[in-house]
mmCIF file of C-alpha atoms in Angstrom:
data_model
loop_
_atom_site.group_PDB
_atom_site.id
_atom_site.type_symbol
_atom_site.label_atom_id
_atom_site.label_comp_id
_atom_site.label_asym_id
_atom_site.label_seq_id
_atom_site.Cartn_x
_atom_site.Cartn_y
_atom_site.Cartn_z
ATOM 1 C CA UNK A 182 5.084 7.176 -18.081
ATOM 2 C CA UNK A 183 4.996 4.917 -15.027
ATOM 3 C CA UNK A 184 3.744 7.459 -12.559
ATOM 4 C CA UNK A 185 0.633 7.944 -10.543
ATOM 5 C CA UNK A 186 0.233 11.663 -9.959
ATOM 6 C CA UNK A 187 -1.681 13.014 -6.997
ATOM 7 C CA UNK A 188 -2.679 16.597 -6.301
ATOM 8 C CA UNK A 189 -2.480 18.459 -4.077
ATOM 9 C CA UNK A 190 0.483 17.144 -2.084
ATOM 10 C CA UNK A 191 -0.725 18.883 1.045
ATOM 11 C CA UNK A 192 -4.196 20.061 2.022
ATOM 12 C CA UNK A 193 -5.470 21.818 5.120
ATOM 13 C CA UNK A 194 -9.215 22.138 5.441
ATOM 14 C CA UNK A 195 -11.821 23.068 7.983
ATOM 15 C CA UNK A 196 -14.625 20.763 8.992
ATOM 16 C CA UNK A 197 -17.155 22.714 6.922
ATOM 17 C CA UNK A 198 -15.096 22.836 3.749
ATOM 18 C CA UNK A 199 -15.567 20.881 0.565
ATOM 19 C CA UNK A 200 -12.423 19.826 -1.229
ATOM 20 C CA UNK A 201 -11.306 17.204 -3.717
ATOM 21 C CA UNK A 202 -8.236 15.044 -4.094
ATOM 22 C CA UNK A 203 -7.157 14.140 -7.599
ATOM 23 C CA UNK A 204 -5.249 11.195 -9.004
ATOM 24 C CA UNK A 205 -4.110 10.594 -12.555
ATOM 25 C CA UNK A 206 -2.283 7.823 -14.386
ATOM 26 C CA UNK A 207 -1.495 7.253 -18.040
ATOM 27 C CA UNK A 208 -0.287 3.675 -17.904
ATOM 28 C CA UNK A 209 -3.487 2.215 -19.320
ATOM 29 C CA UNK A 210 -4.404 0.776 -15.939
ATOM 30 C CA UNK A 211 -8.070 -0.058 -15.516
ATOM 31 C CA UNK A 212 -8.104 -0.485 -11.731
ATOM 32 C CA UNK A 213 -7.629 2.449 -9.375
ATOM 33 C CA UNK A 214 -7.602 2.587 -5.594
ATOM 34 C CA UNK A 215 -7.848 4.967 -2.677
ATOM 35 C CA UNK A 216 -5.990 4.132 0.531
ATOM 36 C CA UNK A 217 -5.863 5.988 3.811
ATOM 37 C CA UNK A 218 -2.717 5.853 5.934
ATOM 38 C CA UNK A 219 -2.460 7.245 9.437
ATOM 39 C CA UNK A 220 0.959 8.094 10.784
ATOM 40 C CA UNK A 221 3.078 5.042 11.549
ATOM 41 C CA UNK A 222 0.252 2.722 10.483
ATOM 42 C CA UNK A 223 -0.238 0.545 7.395
ATOM 43 C CA UNK A 224 -2.397 1.704 4.498
ATOM 44 C CA UNK A 225 -6.077 0.833 4.688
ATOM 45 C CA UNK A 226 -8.127 0.287 1.563
ATOM 46 C CA UNK A 227 -11.047 2.672 1.066
ATOM 47 C CA UNK A 228 -12.297 2.217 -2.495
ATOM 48 C CA UNK A 229 -11.504 0.274 -5.639
ATOM 49 C CA UNK A 230 -12.638 1.181 -9.144
ATOM 50 C CA UNK A 231 -12.446 -1.371 -11.891
ATOM 51 C CA UNK A 232 -13.198 -0.208 -15.426
ATOM 52 C CA UNK A 233 -14.540 3.046 -14.018
ATOM 53 C CA UNK A 234 -17.051 1.253 -11.818
ATOM 54 C CA UNK A 235 -16.907 1.105 -8.047
ATOM 55 C CA UNK A 236 -16.133 -2.481 -7.122
ATOM 56 C CA UNK A 237 -15.068 -2.242 -3.484
ATOM 57 C CA UNK A 238 -16.211 0.188 -0.816
ATOM 58 C CA UNK A 239 -14.731 -0.697 2.555
ATOM 59 C CA UNK A 240 -17.573 0.802 4.592
ATOM 60 C CA UNK A 241 -16.163 4.274 4.256
ATOM 61 C CA UNK A 242 -18.247 7.138 5.737
ATOM 62 C CA UNK A 243 -20.295 9.090 3.220
ATOM 63 C CA UNK A 244 -18.282 12.244 3.859
ATOM 64 C CA UNK A 245 -15.805 10.613 1.472
ATOM 65 C CA UNK A 246 -17.190 10.366 -2.050
ATOM 66 C CA UNK A 247 -15.114 8.769 -4.807
ATOM 67 C CA UNK A 248 -15.508 9.457 -8.489
ATOM 68 C CA UNK A 249 -13.879 7.937 -11.550
ATOM 69 C CA UNK A 250 -14.655 10.207 -14.528
ATOM 70 C CA UNK A 251 -12.576 8.142 -16.939
ATOM 71 C CA UNK A 252 -9.980 5.416 -16.987
ATOM 72 C CA UNK A 253 -7.121 7.815 -16.206
ATOM 73 C CA UNK A 254 -8.646 9.887 -13.434
ATOM 74 C CA UNK A 255 -9.784 9.215 -9.907
ATOM 75 C CA UNK A 256 -11.151 11.815 -7.528
ATOM 76 C CA UNK A 257 -11.985 11.761 -3.853
ATOM 77 C CA UNK A 258 -14.493 14.403 -2.804
ATOM 78 C CA UNK A 259 -14.340 15.477 0.812
ATOM 79 C CA UNK A 260 -17.119 17.138 2.766
ATOM 80 C CA UNK A 261 -17.690 17.766 6.463
ATOM 81 C CA UNK A 262 -14.594 15.875 7.518
ATOM 82 C CA UNK A 263 -13.552 15.314 11.093
ATOM 83 C CA UNK A 264 -10.112 15.923 12.617
ATOM 84 C CA UNK A 265 -9.611 12.159 12.876
ATOM 85 C CA UNK A 266 -9.753 12.008 9.082
ATOM 86 C CA UNK A 267 -6.346 13.692 8.972
ATOM 87 C CA UNK A 268 -4.036 11.233 7.235
ATOM 88 C CA UNK A 269 -2.016 10.516 4.121
ATOM 89 C CA UNK A 270 -4.350 9.593 1.273
ATOM 90 C CA UNK A 271 -2.724 7.371 -1.291
ATOM 91 C CA UNK A 272 -3.964 6.652 -4.781
ATOM 92 C CA UNK A 273 -2.816 3.526 -6.580
ATOM 93 C CA UNK A 274 -3.437 1.830 -9.878
ATOM 94 C CA UNK A 275 -2.938 -1.568 -11.447
ATOM 95 C CA UNK A 276 -3.378 -3.003 -14.896
ATOM 96 C CA UNK A 277 -6.454 -4.950 -13.932
ATOM 97 C CA UNK A 278 -8.170 -5.873 -10.719
ATOM 98 C CA UNK A 279 -7.919 -9.568 -9.823
ATOM 99 C CA UNK A 280 -5.159 -10.148 -12.334
ATOM 100 C CA UNK A 281 -2.359 -12.556 -11.590
ATOM 101 C CA UNK A 282 1.024 -11.019 -10.935
ATOM 102 C CA UNK A 283 -0.459 -7.605 -10.345
ATOM 103 C CA UNK A 284 1.304 -5.033 -8.306
ATOM 104 C CA UNK A 285 0.039 -1.653 -7.329
ATOM 105 C CA UNK A 286 1.672 1.566 -8.431
ATOM 106 C CA UNK A 287 1.239 4.161 -5.729
ATOM 107 C CA UNK A 288 1.146 7.915 -6.009
ATOM 108 C CA UNK A 289 3.103 10.097 -3.610
ATOM 109 C CA UNK A 290 -0.030 10.861 -1.630
ATOM 110 C CA UNK A 291 -1.921 13.857 -0.303
ATOM 111 C CA UNK A 292 -1.208 14.770 3.303
ATOM 112 C CA UNK A 293 -4.542 15.968 4.630
ATOM 113 C CA UNK A 294 -5.026 17.947 7.825
ATOM 114 C CA UNK A 295 -8.542 18.664 9.061
ATOM 115 C CA UNK A 296 -8.797 21.504 11.560
ATOM 116 C CA UNK B 153 -10.960 -11.913 10.657
ATOM 117 C CA UNK B 154 -7.858 -11.763 8.509
ATOM 118 C CA UNK B 155 -4.689 -10.983 10.413
ATOM 119 C CA UNK B 156 -1.366 -10.082 8.882
ATOM 120 C CA UNK B 157 1.387 -9.991 11.459
ATOM 121 C CA UNK B 158 4.898 -8.781 10.906
ATOM 122 C CA UNK B 159 7.821 -9.106 13.209
ATOM 123 C CA UNK B 160 9.809 -7.471 14.328
ATOM 124 C CA UNK B 161 8.022 -4.133 14.183
ATOM 125 C CA UNK B 162 11.255 -2.269 14.802
ATOM 126 C CA UNK B 163 14.657 -3.402 13.675
ATOM 127 C CA UNK B 164 17.942 -1.629 14.222
ATOM 128 C CA UNK B 165 20.870 -3.301 12.571
ATOM 129 C CA UNK B 166 24.445 -2.540 11.715
ATOM 130 C CA UNK B 167 25.744 -2.216 8.228
ATOM 131 C CA UNK B 168 27.037 -5.471 6.857
ATOM 132 C CA UNK B 169 24.808 -7.671 8.991
ATOM 133 C CA UNK B 170 22.092 -10.062 7.864
ATOM 134 C CA UNK B 171 18.563 -10.220 9.183
ATOM 135 C CA UNK B 172 15.108 -11.577 8.370
ATOM 136 C CA UNK B 173 11.674 -9.983 8.634
ATOM 137 C CA UNK B 174 8.736 -12.330 9.051
ATOM 138 C CA UNK B 175 5.176 -12.005 7.813
ATOM 139 C CA UNK B 176 2.494 -14.397 9.045
ATOM 140 C CA UNK B 177 -1.074 -14.310 7.836
ATOM 141 C CA UNK B 178 -4.167 -16.050 9.101
ATOM 142 C CA UNK B 179 -6.092 -17.054 5.994
ATOM 143 C CA UNK B 180 -5.367 -18.755 2.724
ATOM 144 C CA UNK B 181 -3.785 -16.459 0.200
ATOM 145 C CA UNK B 182 -1.948 -17.274 -2.994
ATOM 146 C CA UNK B 183 -0.510 -13.817 -3.320
ATOM 147 C CA UNK B 184 1.841 -11.956 -1.085
ATOM 148 C CA UNK B 185 3.455 -8.598 -1.673
ATOM 149 C CA UNK B 186 6.323 -6.702 -0.124
ATOM 150 C CA UNK B 187 6.443 -2.912 -0.225
ATOM 151 C CA UNK B 188 8.941 -0.351 0.947
ATOM 152 C CA UNK B 189 8.047 3.094 2.280
ATOM 153 C CA UNK B 190 10.519 5.862 3.042
ATOM 154 C CA UNK B 191 9.451 8.449 5.652
ATOM 155 C CA UNK B 192 6.865 10.836 4.235
ATOM 156 C CA UNK B 193 6.929 9.039 0.908
ATOM 157 C CA UNK B 194 4.719 6.671 -0.995
ATOM 158 C CA UNK B 195 4.942 2.892 -1.241
ATOM 159 C CA UNK B 196 7.256 1.165 -3.667
ATOM 160 C CA UNK B 197 6.532 -2.370 -4.771
ATOM 161 C CA UNK B 198 9.443 -4.720 -4.056
ATOM 162 C CA UNK B 199 8.197 -8.242 -4.684
ATOM 163 C CA UNK B 200 5.099 -10.107 -5.795
ATOM 164 C CA UNK B 201 5.049 -13.749 -4.655
ATOM 165 C CA UNK B 202 2.421 -15.889 -6.297
ATOM 166 C CA UNK B 203 2.993 -19.500 -5.371
ATOM 167 C CA UNK B 204 4.204 -21.780 -2.656
ATOM 168 C CA UNK B 205 7.965 -21.901 -2.601
ATOM 169 C CA UNK B 206 8.341 -18.711 -4.613
ATOM 170 C CA UNK B 207 11.630 -16.943 -4.040
ATOM 171 C CA UNK B 208 12.593 -13.599 -5.506
ATOM 172 C CA UNK B 209 15.760 -11.572 -5.084
ATOM 173 C CA UNK B 210 16.631 -8.000 -5.848
ATOM 174 C CA UNK B 211 19.991 -6.716 -4.722
ATOM 175 C CA UNK B 212 20.407 -7.291 -0.990
ATOM 176 C CA UNK B 213 16.771 -8.304 -0.483
ATOM 177 C CA UNK B 214 15.332 -11.774 -0.935
ATOM 178 C CA UNK B 215 11.691 -12.698 -0.357
ATOM 179 C CA UNK B 216 10.162 -16.142 -0.034
ATOM 180 C CA UNK B 217 6.683 -17.553 0.422
ATOM 181 C CA UNK B 218 5.444 -20.697 2.162
ATOM 182 C CA UNK B 219 1.689 -20.801 1.600
ATOM 183 C CA UNK B 220 1.264 -23.934 3.695
ATOM 184 C CA UNK B 221 2.786 -22.257 6.724
ATOM 185 C CA UNK B 222 1.186 -18.936 5.752
ATOM 186 C CA UNK B 223 4.560 -17.326 6.123
ATOM 187 C CA UNK B 224 6.688 -15.027 4.042
ATOM 188 C CA UNK B 225 10.179 -13.834 4.845
ATOM 189 C CA UNK B 226 12.185 -10.859 3.669
ATOM 190 C CA UNK B 227 15.874 -11.517 4.118
ATOM 191 C CA UNK B 228 18.376 -8.692 4.175
ATOM 192 C CA UNK B 229 21.950 -9.509 3.272
ATOM 193 C CA UNK B 230 24.865 -7.258 4.242
ATOM 194 C CA UNK B 231 22.649 -4.320 5.116
ATOM 195 C CA UNK B 232 23.520 -0.821 3.957
ATOM 196 C CA UNK B 233 22.181 2.517 5.183
ATOM 197 C CA UNK B 234 20.096 2.992 2.026
ATOM 198 C CA UNK B 235 17.873 0.110 3.111
ATOM 199 C CA UNK B 236 16.572 2.113 6.063
ATOM 200 C CA UNK B 237 12.795 2.344 5.531
ATOM 201 C CA UNK B 238 9.531 0.747 6.616
ATOM 202 C CA UNK B 239 8.776 -2.579 4.969
ATOM 203 C CA UNK B 240 5.199 -3.805 4.618
ATOM 204 C CA UNK B 241 3.925 -7.184 3.612
ATOM 205 C CA UNK B 242 0.418 -7.476 2.204
ATOM 206 C CA UNK B 243 -1.860 -10.363 1.300
ATOM 207 C CA UNK B 244 -4.653 -10.510 -1.218
ATOM 208 C CA UNK B 245 -6.891 -13.305 0.106
ATOM 209 C CA UNK B 246 -9.784 -12.674 -2.275
ATOM 210 C CA UNK B 247 -7.576 -12.359 -5.352
ATOM 211 C CA UNK B 248 -9.118 -9.006 -6.185
ATOM 212 C CA UNK B 249 -6.337 -6.615 -5.121
ATOM 213 C CA UNK B 250 -8.173 -5.930 -1.858
ATOM 214 C CA UNK B 251 -4.827 -5.987 -0.111
ATOM 215 C CA UNK B 252 -4.468 -6.240 3.616
ATOM 216 C CA UNK B 253 -1.230 -4.876 4.985
ATOM 217 C CA UNK B 254 0.830 -5.892 7.957
ATOM 218 C CA UNK B 255 1.755 -3.256 10.512
ATOM 219 C CA UNK B 256 5.132 -2.678 8.924
ATOM 220 C CA UNK B 257 8.707 -3.201 10.065
ATOM 221 C CA UNK B 258 10.650 -0.015 10.612
ATOM 222 C CA UNK B 259 14.236 -0.805 9.678
ATOM 223 C CA UNK B 260 17.152 1.392 10.644
ATOM 224 C CA UNK B 261 20.613 0.495 9.390
ATOM 225 C CA UNK B 262 23.404 2.107 11.358
ATOM 226 C CA UNK B 263 27.043 2.528 10.331
#
């Protein structure tokens, strides 16, 4: 299994809603990532978990709350989002963080629209 | 501030032609990555370049890295329509997978 699975694929939410994005991998990877990608822009790193611990937080607003319950799962909890948060949210994983010859395996993303 | 600059940003080429995409970056980095993204899809890893002078080839794509010049190139040989996509380079200056992406080159290959 060389896939990173993200659910849901599409999500529409209001600014007062609470929702969660989910990401799962079964490749034994111990580093997992959340990226945000606006249309026609490059991905921007949000969070990195290494061995289930948050290792990088790129000054992301607190309305985004990551969680890594175990080595295979990564969640992104959303609360009180703004319309400008509408984007494609990509999850990725790698064998280790800071490992030579690493590449990231990306999920297919969740297209989020905030109304 | 780290800058990763790709050019061109848009590239329209005919099938069978050759072309090169350039990726310049502003800080020391031993690692450089190339990714492909189809419209509405996720990113697919193409190449990982880890040292000065590294060259990797896969099919019609060849990537190289010059760490002294802080430059990587992605060369396309005899383009085919299936190569139409957006190509991103990314650097990892802190060697911790905190990747910084270029703006992307949107490639269209026409018959």
